[in-house]
PDB file of C-alpha atoms in Angstrom:
ATOM      1  CA  UNK A 129       8.339  -8.404  16.872  1.00  0.00           C
ATOM      2  CA  UNK A 130       8.871 -10.209  13.476  1.00  0.00           C
ATOM      3  CA  UNK A 131      12.505 -10.514  14.364  1.00  0.00           C
ATOM      4  CA  UNK A 132      13.218  -6.733  13.889  1.00  0.00           C
ATOM      5  CA  UNK A 133      15.984  -5.349  16.160  1.00  0.00           C
ATOM      6  CA  UNK A 134      17.451  -1.895  16.702  1.00  0.00           C
ATOM      7  CA  UNK A 135      14.233  -0.137  15.392  1.00  0.00           C
ATOM      8  CA  UNK A 136      15.248   3.186  16.876  1.00  0.00           C
ATOM      9  CA  UNK A 137      18.539   3.169  14.953  1.00  0.00           C
ATOM     10  CA  UNK A 138      16.858   2.148  11.719  1.00  0.00           C
ATOM     11  CA  UNK A 139      14.381   5.162  12.102  1.00  0.00           C
ATOM     12  CA  UNK A 140      17.049   7.565  12.742  1.00  0.00           C
ATOM     13  CA  UNK A 141      19.421   6.194   9.947  1.00  0.00           C
ATOM     14  CA  UNK A 142      16.358   6.182   7.527  1.00  0.00           C
ATOM     15  CA  UNK A 143      15.575   9.779   8.382  1.00  0.00           C
ATOM     16  CA  UNK A 144      19.196  10.823   7.626  1.00  0.00           C
ATOM     17  CA  UNK A 145      19.216   8.790   4.414  1.00  0.00           C
ATOM     18  CA  UNK A 146      15.978  10.571   3.216  1.00  0.00           C
ATOM     19  CA  UNK A 147      17.404  14.019   4.112  1.00  0.00           C
ATOM     20  CA  UNK A 148      20.431  13.413   2.046  1.00  0.00           C
ATOM     21  CA  UNK A 149      20.146  15.264  -1.365  1.00  0.00           C
ATOM     22  CA  UNK A 150      19.509  13.370  -4.577  1.00  0.00           C
ATOM     23  CA  UNK A 151      17.379  13.393  -7.710  1.00  0.00           C
ATOM     24  CA  UNK A 152      14.150  12.749  -5.693  1.00  0.00           C
ATOM     25  CA  UNK A 153      14.682  15.763  -3.462  1.00  0.00           C
ATOM     26  CA  UNK A 154      15.763  17.988  -6.358  1.00  0.00           C
ATOM     27  CA  UNK A 155      12.650  16.985  -8.342  1.00  0.00           C
ATOM     28  CA  UNK A 156      10.353  17.883  -5.400  1.00  0.00           C
ATOM     29  CA  UNK A 157      12.103  21.184  -4.853  1.00  0.00           C
ATOM     30  CA  UNK A 158      11.935  22.034  -8.527  1.00  0.00           C
ATOM     31  CA  UNK A 159       8.230  21.263  -8.786  1.00  0.00           C
ATOM     32  CA  UNK A 160       7.314  23.046  -5.633  1.00  0.00           C
ATOM     33  CA  UNK A 161       9.198  26.205  -6.621  1.00  0.00           C
ATOM     34  CA  UNK A 162       7.633  26.382 -10.054  1.00  0.00           C
ATOM     35  CA  UNK A 163       4.126  25.027  -9.580  1.00  0.00           C
ATOM     36  CA  UNK A 164       3.503  25.346  -5.805  1.00  0.00           C
ATOM     37  CA  UNK A 165       3.309  22.890  -2.879  1.00  0.00           C
ATOM     38  CA  UNK A 166       0.515  20.774  -4.526  1.00  0.00           C
ATOM     39  CA  UNK A 167       2.965  19.913  -7.347  1.00  0.00           C
ATOM     40  CA  UNK A 168       5.775  19.211  -4.887  1.00  0.00           C
ATOM     41  CA  UNK A 169       3.582  16.913  -2.839  1.00  0.00           C
ATOM     42  CA  UNK A 170       2.369  15.129  -5.944  1.00  0.00           C
ATOM     43  CA  UNK A 171       6.031  14.452  -6.844  1.00  0.00           C
ATOM     44  CA  UNK A 172       6.641  13.231  -3.324  1.00  0.00           C
ATOM     45  CA  UNK A 173       3.688  10.851  -3.569  1.00  0.00           C
ATOM     46  CA  UNK A 174       4.932   9.593  -6.770  1.00  0.00           C
ATOM     47  CA  UNK A 175       8.368   8.948  -5.212  1.00  0.00           C
ATOM     48  CA  UNK A 176       6.637   7.201  -2.257  1.00  0.00           C
ATOM     49  CA  UNK A 177       4.864   4.971  -4.783  1.00  0.00           C
ATOM     50  CA  UNK A 178       8.200   4.048  -6.458  1.00  0.00           C
ATOM     51  CA  UNK A 179       9.701   3.301  -3.095  1.00  0.00           C
ATOM     52  CA  UNK A 180       6.795   0.901  -2.439  1.00  0.00           C
ATOM     53  CA  UNK A 181       7.635  -0.954  -5.651  1.00  0.00           C
ATOM     54  CA  UNK A 182      11.320  -1.317  -4.556  1.00  0.00           C
ATOM     55  CA  UNK A 183      10.376  -2.495  -1.058  1.00  0.00           C
ATOM     56  CA  UNK A 184       8.015  -5.085  -2.520  1.00  0.00           C
ATOM     57  CA  UNK A 185      10.543  -6.243  -5.102  1.00  0.00           C
ATOM     58  CA  UNK A 186      13.290  -6.554  -2.445  1.00  0.00           C
ATOM     59  CA  UNK A 187      10.919  -8.548  -0.187  1.00  0.00           C
ATOM     60  CA  UNK A 188      10.182 -10.922  -2.940  1.00  0.00           C
ATOM     61  CA  UNK A 189      13.796 -11.306  -3.928  1.00  0.00           C
ATOM     62  CA  UNK A 190      13.559  -9.428  -7.284  1.00  0.00           C
ATOM     63  CA  UNK A 191      16.216  -7.011  -6.097  1.00  0.00           C
ATOM     64  CA  UNK A 192      18.597  -9.872  -5.488  1.00  0.00           C
ATOM     65  CA  UNK A 193      17.949 -10.978  -9.169  1.00  0.00           C
ATOM     66  CA  UNK A 194      18.764  -7.461 -10.293  1.00  0.00           C
ATOM     67  CA  UNK A 195      21.937  -7.486  -8.354  1.00  0.00           C
ATOM     68  CA  UNK A 196      22.981 -10.845  -9.571  1.00  0.00           C
ATOM     69  CA  UNK A 197      22.109 -10.227 -13.346  1.00  0.00           C
ATOM     70  CA  UNK A 198      24.585  -7.897 -15.048  1.00  0.00           C
ATOM     71  CA  UNK A 199      22.143  -7.574 -18.045  1.00  0.00           C
ATOM     72  CA  UNK A 200      19.019  -6.781 -15.963  1.00  0.00           C
ATOM     73  CA  UNK A 201      20.995  -4.253 -13.836  1.00  0.00           C
ATOM     74  CA  UNK A 202      22.441  -2.592 -17.026  1.00  0.00           C
ATOM     75  CA  UNK A 203      19.077  -2.350 -18.766  1.00  0.00           C
ATOM     76  CA  UNK A 204      17.341  -0.788 -15.830  1.00  0.00           C
ATOM     77  CA  UNK A 205      20.363   1.498 -15.228  1.00  0.00           C
ATOM     78  CA  UNK A 206      20.494   2.870 -18.704  1.00  0.00           C
ATOM     79  CA  UNK A 207      16.659   3.542 -18.770  1.00  0.00           C
ATOM     80  CA  UNK A 208      16.941   5.301 -15.435  1.00  0.00           C
ATOM     81  CA  UNK A 209      20.000   7.326 -16.531  1.00  0.00           C
ATOM     82  CA  UNK A 210      18.331   8.272 -19.897  1.00  0.00           C
ATOM     83  CA  UNK A 211      15.227   9.605 -17.923  1.00  0.00           C
ATOM     84  CA  UNK A 212      17.311  11.760 -15.635  1.00  0.00           C
ATOM     85  CA  UNK A 213      19.240  13.076 -18.539  1.00  0.00           C
ATOM     86  CA  UNK A 214      16.053  13.870 -20.309  1.00  0.00           C
ATOM     87  CA  UNK A 215      14.766  15.757 -17.337  1.00  0.00           C
ATOM     88  CA  UNK A 216      18.063  17.710 -17.095  1.00  0.00           C
ATOM     89  CA  UNK A 217      18.075  18.603 -20.776  1.00  0.00           C
ATOM     90  CA  UNK A 218      14.518  19.732 -20.666  1.00  0.00           C
ATOM     91  CA  UNK A 219      15.256  22.192 -17.893  1.00  0.00           C
ATOM     92  CA  UNK A 220      18.589  23.395 -19.493  1.00  0.00           C
ATOM     93  CA  UNK A 221      16.797  23.990 -22.960  1.00  0.00           C
ATOM     94  CA  UNK A 222      13.516  25.496 -21.513  1.00  0.00           C
ATOM     95  CA  UNK A 223      12.915  29.026 -22.900  1.00  0.00           C
ATOM     96  CA  UNK A 224      11.626  32.049 -21.106  1.00  0.00           C
ATOM     97  CA  UNK A 225       7.843  32.805 -21.333  1.00  0.00           C
ATOM     98  CA  UNK A 226       6.603  35.382 -23.754  1.00  0.00           C
ATOM     99  CA  UNK A 227       5.016  37.523 -21.127  1.00  0.00           C
ATOM    100  CA  UNK A 228       7.982  39.586 -19.725  1.00  0.00           C
ATOM    101  CA  UNK A 229       5.786  41.078 -16.910  1.00  0.00           C
ATOM    102  CA  UNK A 230       4.948  37.488 -15.687  1.00  0.00           C
ATOM    103  CA  UNK A 231       6.988  35.678 -13.061  1.00  0.00           C
ATOM    104  CA  UNK A 232       9.593  33.470 -14.960  1.00  0.00           C
ATOM    105  CA  UNK A 233       8.959  29.868 -14.757  1.00  0.00           C
ATOM    106  CA  UNK A 234      11.315  28.164 -17.250  1.00  0.00           C
ATOM    107  CA  UNK A 235      10.096  24.681 -16.321  1.00  0.00           C
ATOM    108  CA  UNK A 236       6.820  23.763 -18.040  1.00  0.00           C
ATOM    109  CA  UNK A 237       3.863  23.211 -15.817  1.00  0.00           C
ATOM    110  CA  UNK A 238       2.337  19.761 -15.699  1.00  0.00           C
ATOM    111  CA  UNK A 239      -0.878  18.300 -14.521  1.00  0.00           C
ATOM    112  CA  UNK A 240      -0.571  16.784 -10.983  1.00  0.00           C
ATOM    113  CA  UNK A 241      -1.018  13.288 -12.369  1.00  0.00           C
ATOM    114  CA  UNK A 242       1.978  13.841 -14.605  1.00  0.00           C
ATOM    115  CA  UNK A 243       4.042  15.291 -11.830  1.00  0.00           C
ATOM    116  CA  UNK A 244       3.126  12.170  -9.797  1.00  0.00           C
ATOM    117  CA  UNK A 245       4.180   9.985 -12.698  1.00  0.00           C
ATOM    118  CA  UNK A 246       7.448  11.895 -13.056  1.00  0.00           C
ATOM    119  CA  UNK A 247       8.239  11.325  -9.324  1.00  0.00           C
ATOM    120  CA  UNK A 248       7.338   7.666  -9.613  1.00  0.00           C
ATOM    121  CA  UNK A 249       9.629   7.137 -12.817  1.00  0.00           C
ATOM    122  CA  UNK A 250      12.428   9.035 -11.307  1.00  0.00           C
ATOM    123  CA  UNK A 251      12.432   6.731  -8.249  1.00  0.00           C
ATOM    124  CA  UNK A 252      11.372   3.415  -9.661  1.00  0.00           C
ATOM    125  CA  UNK A 253      13.904   3.468 -12.726  1.00  0.00           C
ATOM    126  CA  UNK A 254      16.926   3.930 -10.327  1.00  0.00           C
ATOM    127  CA  UNK A 255      18.254   0.385  -9.651  1.00  0.00           C
ATOM    128  CA  UNK A 256      20.567   1.782  -6.954  1.00  0.00           C
ATOM    129  CA  UNK A 257      17.479   2.285  -4.845  1.00  0.00           C
ATOM    130  CA  UNK A 258      16.485  -1.300  -5.117  1.00  0.00           C
ATOM    131  CA  UNK A 259      20.036  -2.385  -4.230  1.00  0.00           C
ATOM    132  CA  UNK A 260      19.939   0.022  -1.300  1.00  0.00           C
ATOM    133  CA  UNK A 261      16.961  -1.652   0.214  1.00  0.00           C
ATOM    134  CA  UNK A 262      18.548  -5.105  -0.318  1.00  0.00           C
ATOM    135  CA  UNK A 263      21.714  -4.074   1.493  1.00  0.00           C
ATOM    136  CA  UNK A 264      20.323  -1.758   4.247  1.00  0.00           C
ATOM    137  CA  UNK A 265      17.130  -3.204   5.523  1.00  0.00           C
ATOM    138  CA  UNK A 266      18.254  -6.845   6.209  1.00  0.00           C
ATOM    139  CA  UNK A 267      20.791  -5.500   8.747  1.00  0.00           C
ATOM    140  CA  UNK A 268      17.882  -4.906  11.091  1.00  0.00           C
ATOM    141  CA  UNK A 269      16.254  -8.296  10.736  1.00  0.00           C
ATOM    142  CA  UNK A 270      17.482 -11.224  12.856  1.00  0.00           C
ATOM    143  CA  UNK A 271      18.923 -14.264  10.968  1.00  0.00           C
ATOM    144  CA  UNK A 272      16.369 -16.553  12.719  1.00  0.00           C
ATOM    145  CA  UNK A 273      13.401 -14.212  12.154  1.00  0.00           C
ATOM    146  CA  UNK A 274      10.296 -16.491  11.441  1.00  0.00           C
ATOM    147  CA  UNK A 275       8.864 -14.191   8.807  1.00  0.00           C
ATOM    148  CA  UNK A 276      11.670 -12.247   7.104  1.00  0.00           C
ATOM    149  CA  UNK A 277       9.472 -11.028   4.186  1.00  0.00           C
ATOM    150  CA  UNK A 278       6.923  -9.596   6.602  1.00  0.00           C
ATOM    151  CA  UNK A 279       9.854  -7.937   8.600  1.00  0.00           C
ATOM    152  CA  UNK A 280      11.286  -6.518   5.511  1.00  0.00           C
ATOM    153  CA  UNK A 281       7.870  -5.114   4.379  1.00  0.00           C
ATOM    154  CA  UNK A 282       7.334  -3.627   7.833  1.00  0.00           C
ATOM    155  CA  UNK A 283      10.685  -1.870   7.816  1.00  0.00           C
ATOM    156  CA  UNK A 284      10.189  -0.722   4.331  1.00  0.00           C
ATOM    157  CA  UNK A 285       6.835   0.816   5.286  1.00  0.00           C
ATOM    158  CA  UNK A 286       8.442   2.635   8.227  1.00  0.00           C
ATOM    159  CA  UNK A 287      11.186   3.987   5.990  1.00  0.00           C
ATOM    160  CA  UNK A 288       8.796   5.010   3.263  1.00  0.00           C
ATOM    161  CA  UNK A 289       6.564   6.763   6.048  1.00  0.00           C
ATOM    162  CA  UNK A 290       9.457   8.698   7.269  1.00  0.00           C
ATOM    163  CA  UNK A 291      10.451   9.547   3.734  1.00  0.00           C
ATOM    164  CA  UNK A 292       6.972  10.891   2.930  1.00  0.00           C
ATOM    165  CA  UNK A 293       6.971  13.127   6.108  1.00  0.00           C
ATOM    166  CA  UNK A 294      10.274  14.545   4.939  1.00  0.00           C
ATOM    167  CA  UNK A 295       9.464  14.955   1.221  1.00  0.00           C
ATOM    168  CA  UNK A 296       6.044  16.534   1.751  1.00  0.00           C
ATOM    169  CA  UNK A 297       7.563  18.858   4.292  1.00  0.00           C
ATOM    170  CA  UNK A 298      10.346  19.749   1.832  1.00  0.00           C
ATOM    171  CA  UNK A 299       7.668  20.477  -0.787  1.00  0.00           C
ATOM    172  CA  UNK A 300       5.761  22.846   1.507  1.00  0.00           C
ATOM    173  CA  UNK A 301       8.899  24.658   2.742  1.00  0.00           C
ATOM    174  CA  UNK A 302      10.262  25.069  -0.750  1.00  0.00           C
ATOM    175  CA  UNK A 303       7.015  26.467  -2.017  1.00  0.00           C
ATOM    176  CA  UNK A 304       6.882  28.990   0.778  1.00  0.00           C
ATOM    177  CA  UNK A 305      10.546  29.979   0.434  1.00  0.00           C
ATOM    178  CA  UNK A 306      10.068  30.451  -3.336  1.00  0.00           C
ATOM    179  CA  UNK A 307       7.075  32.737  -2.820  1.00  0.00           C
ATOM    180  CA  UNK A 308       8.971  34.778  -0.224  1.00  0.00           C
ATOM    181  CA  UNK A 309      12.161  35.127  -2.229  1.00  0.00           C
ATOM    182  CA  UNK A 310      10.294  36.053  -5.403  1.00  0.00           C
ATOM    183  CA  UNK A 311      13.491  35.501  -7.623  1.00  0.00           C
ATOM    184  CA  UNK A 312      13.966  37.725 -10.613  1.00  0.00           C
ATOM    185  CA  UNK A 313      13.901  36.383 -14.219  1.00  0.00           C
ATOM    186  CA  UNK A 314      17.698  36.109 -14.595  1.00  0.00           C
ATOM    187  CA  UNK A 315      18.242  34.450 -11.168  1.00  0.00           C
ATOM    188  CA  UNK A 316      15.300  32.077 -11.847  1.00  0.00           C
ATOM    189  CA  UNK A 317      16.652  30.996 -15.194  1.00  0.00           C
ATOM    190  CA  UNK A 318      20.168  30.289 -13.883  1.00  0.00           C
ATOM    191  CA  UNK A 319      18.755  28.469 -10.997  1.00  0.00           C
ATOM    192  CA  UNK A 320      16.778  26.218 -13.254  1.00  0.00           C
ATOM    193  CA  UNK A 321      19.856  25.615 -15.448  1.00  0.00           C
ATOM    194  CA  UNK A 322      21.777  24.657 -12.365  1.00  0.00           C
ATOM    195  CA  UNK A 323      19.179  22.215 -11.328  1.00  0.00           C
ATOM    196  CA  UNK A 324      19.090  20.913 -14.857  1.00  0.00           C
ATOM    197  CA  UNK A 325      22.794  20.408 -14.670  1.00  0.00           C
ATOM    198  CA  UNK A 326      22.452  18.491 -11.504  1.00  0.00           C
ATOM    199  CA  UNK A 327      20.013  16.074 -13.065  1.00  0.00           C
ATOM    200  CA  UNK A 328      22.493  15.518 -15.953  1.00  0.00           C
ATOM    201  CA  UNK A 329      25.142  14.678 -13.495  1.00  0.00           C
ATOM    202  CA  UNK A 330      22.850  12.264 -11.583  1.00  0.00           C
ATOM    203  CA  UNK A 331      22.053  10.504 -14.949  1.00  0.00           C
ATOM    204  CA  UNK A 332      25.749  10.295 -15.917  1.00  0.00           C
ATOM    205  CA  UNK A 333      26.738   9.040 -12.536  1.00  0.00           C
ATOM    206  CA  UNK A 334      23.981   6.365 -12.703  1.00  0.00           C
ATOM    207  CA  UNK A 335      25.137   5.521 -16.243  1.00  0.00           C
ATOM    208  CA  UNK A 336      28.770   4.913 -15.138  1.00  0.00           C
ATOM    209  CA  UNK A 337      27.786   3.019 -11.996  1.00  0.00           C
ATOM    210  CA  UNK A 338      27.703  -0.806 -11.580  1.00  0.00           C
ATOM    211  CA  UNK A 339      26.155  -3.274  -9.216  1.00  0.00           C
ATOM    212  CA  UNK A 340      29.057  -3.326  -6.808  1.00  0.00           C
ATOM    213  CA  UNK A 341      29.422   0.557  -6.417  1.00  0.00           C
TER     214      UNK A 341
END
């Protein structure tokens, strides 16, 4: 159908790629641990919305333009890297709350709509995601497919659906685990600093990348 082949392999590969840790997963886990599963799911939905943008852009050929234009790639890359570094620094520099008896949550709580926006921006400002779809999805579309754009959109929708199942499951699991562990203040602060350092490393890695890596 639509010239799609090896659909089972595509689904399995997509699941494995979604499970691989990255800034999206870290953001979901962070929001779930500090604000509960609703915030984690809001971040996951924002990431899913960002993925939709990448899929649509790749289907329309915009990702090819991004890959072919060094200037376009560099601009998007630096914006995305700066945003990841900003998140990392915010977590590293966050201070402990004034109420010593309250559970320590060093990451500022945000309204769910802002958590959604944070997830969206984390995903959509990463040009590597756009190039990933451009390189990965066409491998499962026959060269003589009559409607390549529709096939691309269909595979992108399947990939995103799998991703949303994993991401929302990760959000719920992280929230439940965080509640059970009930980490102390010092452990919580160092955990948040570690996650902040991860975001910084993701931002630096993105800033040093190029369209061929």
